[in-house]
Short mmCIF file of C-alpha atoms in Angstrom, two decimals:
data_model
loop_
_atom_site.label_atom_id
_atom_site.label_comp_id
_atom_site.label_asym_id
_atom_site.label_seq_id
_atom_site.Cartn_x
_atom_site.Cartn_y
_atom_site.Cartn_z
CA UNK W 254 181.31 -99.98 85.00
CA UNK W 255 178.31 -99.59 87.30
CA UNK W 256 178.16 -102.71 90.13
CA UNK W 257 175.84 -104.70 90.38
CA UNK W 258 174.92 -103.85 93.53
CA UNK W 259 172.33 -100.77 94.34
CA UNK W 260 173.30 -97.80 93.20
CA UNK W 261 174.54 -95.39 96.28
CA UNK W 262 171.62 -92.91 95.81
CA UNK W 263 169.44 -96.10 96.70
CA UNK W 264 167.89 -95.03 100.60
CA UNK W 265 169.10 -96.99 103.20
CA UNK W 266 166.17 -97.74 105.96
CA UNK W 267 167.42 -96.97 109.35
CA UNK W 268 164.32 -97.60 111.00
CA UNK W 269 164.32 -100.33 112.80
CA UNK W 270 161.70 -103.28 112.97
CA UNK W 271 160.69 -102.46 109.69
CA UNK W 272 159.61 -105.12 106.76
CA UNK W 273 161.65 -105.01 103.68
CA UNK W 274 158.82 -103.76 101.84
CA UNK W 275 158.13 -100.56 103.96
CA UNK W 276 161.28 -98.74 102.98
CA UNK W 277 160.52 -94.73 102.75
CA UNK W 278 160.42 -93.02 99.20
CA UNK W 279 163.41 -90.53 99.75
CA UNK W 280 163.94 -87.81 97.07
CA UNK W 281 166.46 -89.18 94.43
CA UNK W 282 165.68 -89.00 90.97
CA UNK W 283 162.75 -88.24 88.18
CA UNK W 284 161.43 -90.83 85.71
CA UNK W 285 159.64 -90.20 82.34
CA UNK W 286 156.77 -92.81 80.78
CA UNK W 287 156.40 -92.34 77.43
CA UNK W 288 152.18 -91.88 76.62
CA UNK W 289 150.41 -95.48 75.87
CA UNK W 290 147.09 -96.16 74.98
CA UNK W 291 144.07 -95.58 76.95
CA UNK W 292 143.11 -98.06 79.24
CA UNK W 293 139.80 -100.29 79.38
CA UNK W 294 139.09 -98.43 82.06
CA UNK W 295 138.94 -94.71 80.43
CA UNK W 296 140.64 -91.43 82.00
CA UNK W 297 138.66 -88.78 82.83
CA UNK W 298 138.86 -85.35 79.93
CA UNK W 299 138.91 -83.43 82.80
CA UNK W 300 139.23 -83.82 86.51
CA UNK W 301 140.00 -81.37 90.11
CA UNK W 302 141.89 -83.75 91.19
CA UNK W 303 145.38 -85.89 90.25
CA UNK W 304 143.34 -89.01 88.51
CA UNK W 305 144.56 -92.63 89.95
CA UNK W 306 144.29 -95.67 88.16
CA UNK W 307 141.76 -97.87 88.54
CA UNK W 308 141.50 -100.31 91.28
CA UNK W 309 143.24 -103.80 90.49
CA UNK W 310 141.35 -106.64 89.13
CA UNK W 311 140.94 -109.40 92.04
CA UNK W 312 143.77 -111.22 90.86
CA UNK W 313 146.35 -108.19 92.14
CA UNK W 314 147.92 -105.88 89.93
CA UNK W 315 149.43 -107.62 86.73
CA UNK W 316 153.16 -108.21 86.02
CA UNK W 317 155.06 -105.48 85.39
CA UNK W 318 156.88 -104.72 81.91
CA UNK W 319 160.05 -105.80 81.50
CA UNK W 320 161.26 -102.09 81.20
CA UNK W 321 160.09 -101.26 84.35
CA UNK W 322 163.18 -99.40 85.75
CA UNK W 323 164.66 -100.07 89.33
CA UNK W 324 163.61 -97.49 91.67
CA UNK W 325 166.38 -95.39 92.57
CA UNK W 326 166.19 -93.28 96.16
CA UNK W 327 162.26 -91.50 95.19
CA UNK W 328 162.01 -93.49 91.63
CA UNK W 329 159.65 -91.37 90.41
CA UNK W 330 157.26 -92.45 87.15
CA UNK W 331 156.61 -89.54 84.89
CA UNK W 332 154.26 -89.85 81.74
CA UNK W 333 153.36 -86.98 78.68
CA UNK W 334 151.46 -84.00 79.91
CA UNK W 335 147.97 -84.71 78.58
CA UNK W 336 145.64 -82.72 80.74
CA UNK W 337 145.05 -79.81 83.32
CA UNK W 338 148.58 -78.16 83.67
CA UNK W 339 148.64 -77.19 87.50
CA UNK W 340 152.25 -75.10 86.48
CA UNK W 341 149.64 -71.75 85.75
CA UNK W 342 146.72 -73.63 83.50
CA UNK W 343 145.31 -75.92 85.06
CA UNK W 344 142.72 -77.10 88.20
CA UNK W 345 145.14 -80.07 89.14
CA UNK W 346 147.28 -82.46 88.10
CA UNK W 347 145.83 -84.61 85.39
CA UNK W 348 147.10 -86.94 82.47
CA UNK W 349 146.37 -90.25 80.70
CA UNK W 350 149.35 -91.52 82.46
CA UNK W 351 151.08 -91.43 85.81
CA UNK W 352 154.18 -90.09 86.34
CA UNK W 353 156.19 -89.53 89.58
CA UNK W 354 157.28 -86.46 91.18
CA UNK W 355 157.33 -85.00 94.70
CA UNK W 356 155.03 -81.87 95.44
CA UNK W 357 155.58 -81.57 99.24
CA UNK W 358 156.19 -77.40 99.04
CA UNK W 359 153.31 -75.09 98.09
CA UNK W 360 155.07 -73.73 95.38
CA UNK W 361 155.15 -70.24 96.70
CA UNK W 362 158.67 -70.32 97.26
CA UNK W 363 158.66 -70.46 100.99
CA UNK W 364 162.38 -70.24 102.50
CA UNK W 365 163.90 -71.94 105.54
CA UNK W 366 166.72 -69.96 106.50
CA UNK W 367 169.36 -67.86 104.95
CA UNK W 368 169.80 -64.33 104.65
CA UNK W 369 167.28 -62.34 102.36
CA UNK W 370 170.19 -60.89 100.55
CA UNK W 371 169.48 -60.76 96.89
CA UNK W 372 172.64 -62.29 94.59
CA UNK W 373 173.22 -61.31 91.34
CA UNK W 374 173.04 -64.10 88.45
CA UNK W 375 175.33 -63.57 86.12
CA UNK W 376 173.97 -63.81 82.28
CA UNK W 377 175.83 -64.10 79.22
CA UNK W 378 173.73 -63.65 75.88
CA UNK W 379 176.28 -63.10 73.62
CA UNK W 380 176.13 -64.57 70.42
CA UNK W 381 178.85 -67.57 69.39
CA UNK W 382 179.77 -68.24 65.88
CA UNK W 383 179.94 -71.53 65.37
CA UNK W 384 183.93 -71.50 65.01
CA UNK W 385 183.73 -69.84 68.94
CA UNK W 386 182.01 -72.91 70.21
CA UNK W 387 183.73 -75.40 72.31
CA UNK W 388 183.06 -79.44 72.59
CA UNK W 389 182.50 -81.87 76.35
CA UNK W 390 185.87 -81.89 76.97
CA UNK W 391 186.04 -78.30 77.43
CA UNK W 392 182.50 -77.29 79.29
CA UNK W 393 183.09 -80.53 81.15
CA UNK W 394 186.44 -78.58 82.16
CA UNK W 395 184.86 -74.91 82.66
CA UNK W 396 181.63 -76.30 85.28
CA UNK W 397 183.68 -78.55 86.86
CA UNK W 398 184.08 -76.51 90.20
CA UNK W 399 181.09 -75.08 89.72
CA UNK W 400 178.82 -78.98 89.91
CA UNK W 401 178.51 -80.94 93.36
CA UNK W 402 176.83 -83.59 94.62
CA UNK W 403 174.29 -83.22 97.07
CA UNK W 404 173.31 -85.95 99.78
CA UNK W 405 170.27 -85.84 101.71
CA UNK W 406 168.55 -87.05 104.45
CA UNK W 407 165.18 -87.31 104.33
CA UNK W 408 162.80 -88.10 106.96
CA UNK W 409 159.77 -89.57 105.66
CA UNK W 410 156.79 -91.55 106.13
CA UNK W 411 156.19 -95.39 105.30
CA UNK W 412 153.40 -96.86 104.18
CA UNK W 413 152.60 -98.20 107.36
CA UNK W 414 152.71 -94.98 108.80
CA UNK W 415 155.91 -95.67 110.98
CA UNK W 416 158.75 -92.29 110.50
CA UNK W 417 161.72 -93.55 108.86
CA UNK W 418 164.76 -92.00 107.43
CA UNK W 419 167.07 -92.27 104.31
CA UNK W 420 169.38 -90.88 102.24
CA UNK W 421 169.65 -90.14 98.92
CA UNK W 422 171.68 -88.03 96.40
CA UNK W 423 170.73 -85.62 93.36
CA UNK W 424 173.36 -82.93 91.83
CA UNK W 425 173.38 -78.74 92.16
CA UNK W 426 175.60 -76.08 90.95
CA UNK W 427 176.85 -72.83 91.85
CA UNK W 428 174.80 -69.73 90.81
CA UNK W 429 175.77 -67.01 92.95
CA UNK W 430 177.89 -65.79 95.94
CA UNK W 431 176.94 -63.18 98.29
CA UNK W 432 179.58 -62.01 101.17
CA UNK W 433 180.49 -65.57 102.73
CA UNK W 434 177.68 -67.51 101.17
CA UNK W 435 177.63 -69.12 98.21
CA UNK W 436 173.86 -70.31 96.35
CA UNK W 437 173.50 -73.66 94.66
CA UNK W 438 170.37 -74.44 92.19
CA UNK W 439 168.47 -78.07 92.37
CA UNK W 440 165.66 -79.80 91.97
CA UNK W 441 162.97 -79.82 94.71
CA UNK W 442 162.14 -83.14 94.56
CA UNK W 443 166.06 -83.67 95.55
CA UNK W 444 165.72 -81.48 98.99
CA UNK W 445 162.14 -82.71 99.43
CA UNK W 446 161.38 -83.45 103.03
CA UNK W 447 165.14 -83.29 104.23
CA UNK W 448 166.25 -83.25 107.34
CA UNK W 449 169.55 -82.43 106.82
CA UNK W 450 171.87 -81.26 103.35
CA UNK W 451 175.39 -81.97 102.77
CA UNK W 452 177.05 -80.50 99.85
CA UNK W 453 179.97 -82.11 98.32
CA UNK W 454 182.36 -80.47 95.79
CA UNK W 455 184.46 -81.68 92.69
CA UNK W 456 187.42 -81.21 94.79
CA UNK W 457 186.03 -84.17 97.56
CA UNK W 458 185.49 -80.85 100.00
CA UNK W 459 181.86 -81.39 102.10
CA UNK W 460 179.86 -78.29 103.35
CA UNK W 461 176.83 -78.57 105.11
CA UNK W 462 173.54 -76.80 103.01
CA UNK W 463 170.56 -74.55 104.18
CA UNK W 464 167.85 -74.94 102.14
CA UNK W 465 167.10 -71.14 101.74
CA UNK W 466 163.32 -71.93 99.11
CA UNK W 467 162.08 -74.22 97.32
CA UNK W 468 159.35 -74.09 94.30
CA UNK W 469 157.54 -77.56 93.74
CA UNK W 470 155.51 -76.36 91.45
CA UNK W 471 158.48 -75.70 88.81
CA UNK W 472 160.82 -78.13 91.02
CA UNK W 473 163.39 -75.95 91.56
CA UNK W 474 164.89 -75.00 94.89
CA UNK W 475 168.41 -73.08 96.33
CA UNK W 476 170.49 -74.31 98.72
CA UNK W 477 172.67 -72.16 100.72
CA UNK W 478 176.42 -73.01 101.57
CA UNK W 479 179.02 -71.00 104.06
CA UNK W 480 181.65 -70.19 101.40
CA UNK W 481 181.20 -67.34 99.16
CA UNK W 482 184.07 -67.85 96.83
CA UNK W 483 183.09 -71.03 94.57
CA UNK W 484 183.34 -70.71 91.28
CA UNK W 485 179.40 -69.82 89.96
CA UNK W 486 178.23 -70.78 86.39
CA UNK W 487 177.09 -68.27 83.73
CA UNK W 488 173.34 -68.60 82.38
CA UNK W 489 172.81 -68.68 79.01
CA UNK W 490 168.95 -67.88 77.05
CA UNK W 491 167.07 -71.21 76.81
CA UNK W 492 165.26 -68.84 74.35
CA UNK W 493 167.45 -69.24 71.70
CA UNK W 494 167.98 -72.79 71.81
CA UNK W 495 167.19 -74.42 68.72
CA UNK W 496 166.35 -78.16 67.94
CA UNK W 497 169.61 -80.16 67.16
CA UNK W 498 172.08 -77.80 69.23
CA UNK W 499 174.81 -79.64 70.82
CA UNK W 500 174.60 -79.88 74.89
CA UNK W 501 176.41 -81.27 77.95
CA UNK W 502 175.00 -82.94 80.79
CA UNK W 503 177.08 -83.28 83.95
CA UNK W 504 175.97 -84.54 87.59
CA UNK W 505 176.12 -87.73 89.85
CA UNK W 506 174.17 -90.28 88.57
CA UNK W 507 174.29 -93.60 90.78
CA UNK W 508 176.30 -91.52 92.69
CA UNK W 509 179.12 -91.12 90.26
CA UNK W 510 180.20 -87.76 90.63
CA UNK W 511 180.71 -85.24 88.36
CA UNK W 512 179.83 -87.58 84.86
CA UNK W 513 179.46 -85.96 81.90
CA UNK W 514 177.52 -87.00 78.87
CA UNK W 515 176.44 -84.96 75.68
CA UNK W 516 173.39 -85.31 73.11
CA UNK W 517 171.57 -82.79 71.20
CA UNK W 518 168.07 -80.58 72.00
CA UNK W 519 165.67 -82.85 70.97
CA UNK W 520 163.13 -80.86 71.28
CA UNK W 521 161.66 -77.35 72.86
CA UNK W 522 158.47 -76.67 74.64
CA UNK W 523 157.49 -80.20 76.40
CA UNK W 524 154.76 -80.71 78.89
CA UNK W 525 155.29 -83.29 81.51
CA UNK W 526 153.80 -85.00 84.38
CA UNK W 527 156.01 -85.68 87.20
CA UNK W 528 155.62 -87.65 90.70
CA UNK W 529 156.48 -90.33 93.10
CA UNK W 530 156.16 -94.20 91.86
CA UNK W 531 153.56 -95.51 93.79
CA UNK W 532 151.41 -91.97 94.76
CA UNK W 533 148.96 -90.17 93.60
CA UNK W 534 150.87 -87.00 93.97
CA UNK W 535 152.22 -85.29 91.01
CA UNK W 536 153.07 -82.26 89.58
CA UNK W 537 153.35 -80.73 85.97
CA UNK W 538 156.17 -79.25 84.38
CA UNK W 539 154.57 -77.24 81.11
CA UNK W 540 157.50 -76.04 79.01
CA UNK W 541 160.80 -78.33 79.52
CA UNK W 542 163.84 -78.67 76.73
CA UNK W 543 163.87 -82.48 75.88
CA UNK W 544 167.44 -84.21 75.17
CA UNK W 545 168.80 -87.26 74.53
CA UNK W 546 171.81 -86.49 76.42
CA UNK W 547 172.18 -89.60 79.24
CA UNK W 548 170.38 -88.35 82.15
CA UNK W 549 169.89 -90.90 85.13
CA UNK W 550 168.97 -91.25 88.73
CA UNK W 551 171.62 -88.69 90.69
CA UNK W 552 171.70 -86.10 87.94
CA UNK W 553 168.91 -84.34 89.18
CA UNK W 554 169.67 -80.71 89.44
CA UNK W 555 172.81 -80.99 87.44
CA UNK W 556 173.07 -78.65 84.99
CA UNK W 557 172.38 -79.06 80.83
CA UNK W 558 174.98 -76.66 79.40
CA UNK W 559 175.70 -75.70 75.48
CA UNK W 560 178.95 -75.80 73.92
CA UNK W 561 180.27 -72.44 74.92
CA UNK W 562 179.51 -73.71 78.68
CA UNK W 563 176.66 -71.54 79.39
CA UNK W 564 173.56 -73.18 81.37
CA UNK W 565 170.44 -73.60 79.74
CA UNK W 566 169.23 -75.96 81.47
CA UNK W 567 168.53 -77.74 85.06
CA UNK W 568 167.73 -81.76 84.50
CA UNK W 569 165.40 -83.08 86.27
CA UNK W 570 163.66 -86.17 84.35
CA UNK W 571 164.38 -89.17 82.46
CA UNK W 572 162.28 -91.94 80.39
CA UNK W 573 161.70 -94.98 82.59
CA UNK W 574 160.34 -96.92 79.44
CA UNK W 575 162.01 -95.65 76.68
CA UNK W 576 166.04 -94.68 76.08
CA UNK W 577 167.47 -91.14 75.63
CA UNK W 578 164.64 -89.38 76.38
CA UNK W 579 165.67 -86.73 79.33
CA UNK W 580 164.00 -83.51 80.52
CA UNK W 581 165.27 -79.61 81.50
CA UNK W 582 163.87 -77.06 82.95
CA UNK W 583 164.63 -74.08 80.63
CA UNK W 584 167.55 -71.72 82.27
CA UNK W 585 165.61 -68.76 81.69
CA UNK W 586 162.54 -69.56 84.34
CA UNK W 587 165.08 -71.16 86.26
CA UNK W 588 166.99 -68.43 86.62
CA UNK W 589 164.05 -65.82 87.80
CA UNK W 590 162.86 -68.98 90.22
CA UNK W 591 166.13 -68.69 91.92
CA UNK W 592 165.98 -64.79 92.15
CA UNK W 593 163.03 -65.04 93.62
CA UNK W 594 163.83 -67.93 96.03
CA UNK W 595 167.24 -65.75 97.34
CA UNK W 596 165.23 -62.40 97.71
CA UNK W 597 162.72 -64.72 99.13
CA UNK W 598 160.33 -63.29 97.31
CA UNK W 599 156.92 -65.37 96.74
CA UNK W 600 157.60 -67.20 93.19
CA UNK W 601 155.11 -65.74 90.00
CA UNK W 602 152.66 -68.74 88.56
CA UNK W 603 150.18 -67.05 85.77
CA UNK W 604 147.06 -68.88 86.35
CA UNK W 605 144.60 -69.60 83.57
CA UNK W 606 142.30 -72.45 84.85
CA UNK W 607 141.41 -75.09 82.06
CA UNK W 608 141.76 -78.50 81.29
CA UNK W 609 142.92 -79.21 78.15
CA UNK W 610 144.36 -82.01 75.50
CA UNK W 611 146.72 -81.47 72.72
CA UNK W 612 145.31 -82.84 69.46
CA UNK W 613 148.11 -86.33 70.06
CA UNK W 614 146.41 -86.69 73.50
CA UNK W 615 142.79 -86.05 72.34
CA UNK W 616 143.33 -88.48 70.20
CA UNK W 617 144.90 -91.18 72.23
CA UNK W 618 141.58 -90.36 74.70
CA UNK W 619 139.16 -91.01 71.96
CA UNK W 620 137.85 -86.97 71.81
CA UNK W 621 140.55 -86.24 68.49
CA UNK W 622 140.28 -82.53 66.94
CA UNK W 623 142.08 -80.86 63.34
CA UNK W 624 145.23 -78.57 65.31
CA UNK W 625 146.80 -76.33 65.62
CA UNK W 626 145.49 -76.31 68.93
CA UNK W 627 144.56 -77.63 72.40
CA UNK W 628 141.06 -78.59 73.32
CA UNK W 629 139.64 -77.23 76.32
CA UNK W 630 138.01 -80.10 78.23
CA UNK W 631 137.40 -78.24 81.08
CA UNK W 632 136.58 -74.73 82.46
CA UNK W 633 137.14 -73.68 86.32
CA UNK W 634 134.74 -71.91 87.79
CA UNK W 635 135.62 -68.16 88.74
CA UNK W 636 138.83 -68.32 87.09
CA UNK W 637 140.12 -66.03 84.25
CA UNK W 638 138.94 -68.56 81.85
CA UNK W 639 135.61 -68.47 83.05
CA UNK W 640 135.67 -64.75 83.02
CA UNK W 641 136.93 -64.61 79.04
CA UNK W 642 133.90 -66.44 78.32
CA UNK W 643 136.04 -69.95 77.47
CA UNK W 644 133.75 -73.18 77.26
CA UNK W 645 134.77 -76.73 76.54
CA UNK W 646 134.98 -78.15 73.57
CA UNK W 647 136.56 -74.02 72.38
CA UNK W 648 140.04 -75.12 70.40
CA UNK W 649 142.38 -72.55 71.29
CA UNK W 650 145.18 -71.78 68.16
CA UNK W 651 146.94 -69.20 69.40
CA UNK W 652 147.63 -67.13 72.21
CA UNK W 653 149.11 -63.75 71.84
CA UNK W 654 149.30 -64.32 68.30
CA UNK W 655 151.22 -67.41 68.40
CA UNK W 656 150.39 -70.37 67.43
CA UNK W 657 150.03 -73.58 69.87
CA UNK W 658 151.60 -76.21 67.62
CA UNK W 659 154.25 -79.01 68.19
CA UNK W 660 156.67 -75.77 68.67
CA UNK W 661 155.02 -74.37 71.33
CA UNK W 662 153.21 -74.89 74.25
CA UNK W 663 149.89 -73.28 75.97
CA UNK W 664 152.36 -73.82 79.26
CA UNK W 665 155.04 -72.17 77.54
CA UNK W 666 153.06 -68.83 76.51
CA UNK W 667 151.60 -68.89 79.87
CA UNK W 668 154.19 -69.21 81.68
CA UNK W 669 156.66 -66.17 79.62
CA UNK W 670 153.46 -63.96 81.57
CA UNK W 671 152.86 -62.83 85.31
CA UNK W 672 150.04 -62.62 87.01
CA UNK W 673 148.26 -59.42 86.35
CA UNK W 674 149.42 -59.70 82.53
CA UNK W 675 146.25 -59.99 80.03
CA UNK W 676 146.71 -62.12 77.44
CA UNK W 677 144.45 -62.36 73.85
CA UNK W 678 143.21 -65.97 73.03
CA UNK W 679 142.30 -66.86 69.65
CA UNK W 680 139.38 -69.44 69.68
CA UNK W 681 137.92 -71.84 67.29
CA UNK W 682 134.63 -72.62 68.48
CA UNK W 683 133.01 -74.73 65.87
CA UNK W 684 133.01 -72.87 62.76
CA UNK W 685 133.31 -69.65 64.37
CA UNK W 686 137.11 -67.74 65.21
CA UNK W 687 136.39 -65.51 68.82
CA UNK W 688 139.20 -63.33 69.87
CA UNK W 689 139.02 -63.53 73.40
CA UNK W 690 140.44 -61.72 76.57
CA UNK W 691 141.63 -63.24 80.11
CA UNK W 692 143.59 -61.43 82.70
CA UNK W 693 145.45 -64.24 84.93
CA UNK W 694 145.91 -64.33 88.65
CA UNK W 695 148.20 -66.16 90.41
CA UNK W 696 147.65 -69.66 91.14
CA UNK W 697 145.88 -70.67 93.85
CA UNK W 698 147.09 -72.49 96.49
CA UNK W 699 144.61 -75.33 96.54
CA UNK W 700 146.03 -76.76 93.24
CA UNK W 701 149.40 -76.56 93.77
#
């Protein structure tokens, strides 16, 4: 039974003199909003910039809903990704409705300290009948070791500009160990602007964490841990998931440790907005699994395992609004982020540079089109979608050869691709089909 009191990854303001309103907005958890209507105030097609809502009416800002969640530690607002995907499409962070998520890093996957030694990930892609598969009891059993809880402080800035500090708490689990270090994979937005990392194990054992990189723009990040014999996870392909599979969630949410729940895939392929309730920063995540497995503040970073206890998955968001409706970031890019981030090695993002709306969200913003299909709202100068000849108002149906439906996302193509790769677009450009070419570059750093 959770108490009624806040939850223990709620920050605690050590700063003193401090109003009760000017606590800090420590890195603790993601929130989801589920896409409303537009607005009487319209959002832009297009924009360079993350869009913020319009100013309040004189009266101050209306009441909120009733299902307007508690904000736990960061309590970030997250919302469907309509728009300009800055994760290797887009020219910024744009959708018809906030969401929260922390993009303090560049996304380059800049390290703080650690060795440069690359660890091995171990993979297992073998193929499970369903007979072989296991149930929660059983993968709650096999990651148990391998999932801990990791506390925070975070030193951060109010909003009257004073420093204060916090603490908060999100989960991480063992991918690798190399010599006497071991590697744990998170969420970004759960090391965000800390100022120190404590790792704590299953077994009640603390450890104090390095944050060796971390990649905001797919909010992922390693943190290091002076013990190279705890037990690591095996990976399995996010790339054979399949709609209705049976998973396991396991992490710390309200700083329960270790909690398992289960659900199914919902669904493959997502786009979603992600930042901080109350800023204007945000960041998009293109191509997450959805689940309705119980995912809540704390679980962050945990990992979203199928039945034969393989990974495939590293939670990061949850509906604020609505109820079993969680987010992943697919194990495969996870696992060739955290590569990367060990070697420390600057992290690939295939860059594109359109705007864009899926036929749901064109339609929501008054512009609706016939799919398959996004519709290209905007085109960034000098980008490799200026260069392919791309316009707005172009539909593109497929790219590659396959086709952008409710099974797959631009941000998902994209993203399988490294900068350097050329990719074929096919275009419907009012009643003409072009068969275009753009080479992508990596992203820039001014729209990360």
């Amino acid at each position: 039974m959770i108490p009624a009191e806040p939850p223990t990854d709620t920050p605690t303001d050590t700063t003193p003199g401090l109003p009760p309103s000017a606590e800090p907005y420590p890195v603790a958890d993601q929130w989801y909003a589920p896409p409303v209507p537009p607005s009487p105030s319209p959002v832009p097609a297009a924009a360079a910039e993350p869009w913020a809502p319009p100013a309040l009416p004189p009266g101050g800002a209306p009441a909120p809903p009733a299902s307007q969640p508690r904000r736990f530690g960061r309590g970030p607002l997250l919302a469907s990704g309509a728009g300009l995907l800055a994760i290797g499409l887009g020219l910024g962070a744009f959708a018809a409705n906030t969401v929260n998520h922390d993009s303090s890093s560049s996304g380059t996957g800049s390290s703080a300290s650690s060795s440069g030694n690359k660890a091995a990930l171990s993979v297992n892609t073998s193929t499970l009948s369903p007979s072989a598969q296991g149930n929660a009891v059983s993968v709650a059993s096999a990651l148990d070791r391998s999932v801990a809880t990791i506390v925070v402080t975070t030193s951060v800035q109010n909003r009257f500009g004073a420093a204060a500090t916090g603490t908060a708490e999100g989960s991480g689990f063992v991918i690798s160990n190399s010599g006497s270090t071991s590697y744990l994979l998170t969420n970004n937005h759960v090391v965000a602007n800390a100022s120190s990392v404590e790792v704590i194990l299953s077994s009640g054992r603390s450890l104090t964490g390095t944050v060796v990189g971390t990649d905001s723009i797919d909010d992922l990040a390693v943190v290091s841990v002076p013990d190279g014999n705890l037990q690591q996870v095996t990976f399995g392909r996010s790339a054979d998931l399949q709609v209705g599979q049976s998973v396991v969630a396991i992490g710390s949410p309200l700083g329960n440790q270790n909690s398992v729940t289960s659900g199914v895939i919902s669904a493959l392929h997502r786009s979603i907005t992600a930042g901080d309730q109350g800023s204007a920063n945000t960041e998009n995540l293109s191509d997450v699994l959805q689940t309705d497995a119980a995912i809540n503040p704390g679980n962050s970073g945990g990992p979203l395992a199928d039945l034969a206890g393989r990974v495939i998955g590293v939670n990061v968001a949850t509906s604020s609004n609505g109820t079993n409706v969680s987010f992943a970031i697919p194990s495969d890019e996870a696992q060739q982020v955290a590569q990367d981030l060990i070697a420390h090695r600057t992290v690939d993002h295939p860059y594109l540079g359109v705007g864009f709306l899926t036929p749901l969200d064109a339609a929501e913003n008054g512009q609706s089109f016939s799919g398959p299909g996004v519709l290209v709202t905007q085109v960034a100068p000098g980008t490799p979608a200026a260069a392919a000849g791309l316009q707005a108002n172009d539909v593109i149906t497929a790219v590659d050869g396959v086709t952008l439906d409710a099974s797959q996302s631009l941000g998902g193509v994209i993203g399988k691709h490294k900068a350097g790769d050329t990719i074929t677009l096919t275009v419907r450009r009012g009643s003409q089909t072009l068969t275009l070419h753009a080479t992508l570059v990596q992203r820039p750093t001014a729209t990360s």
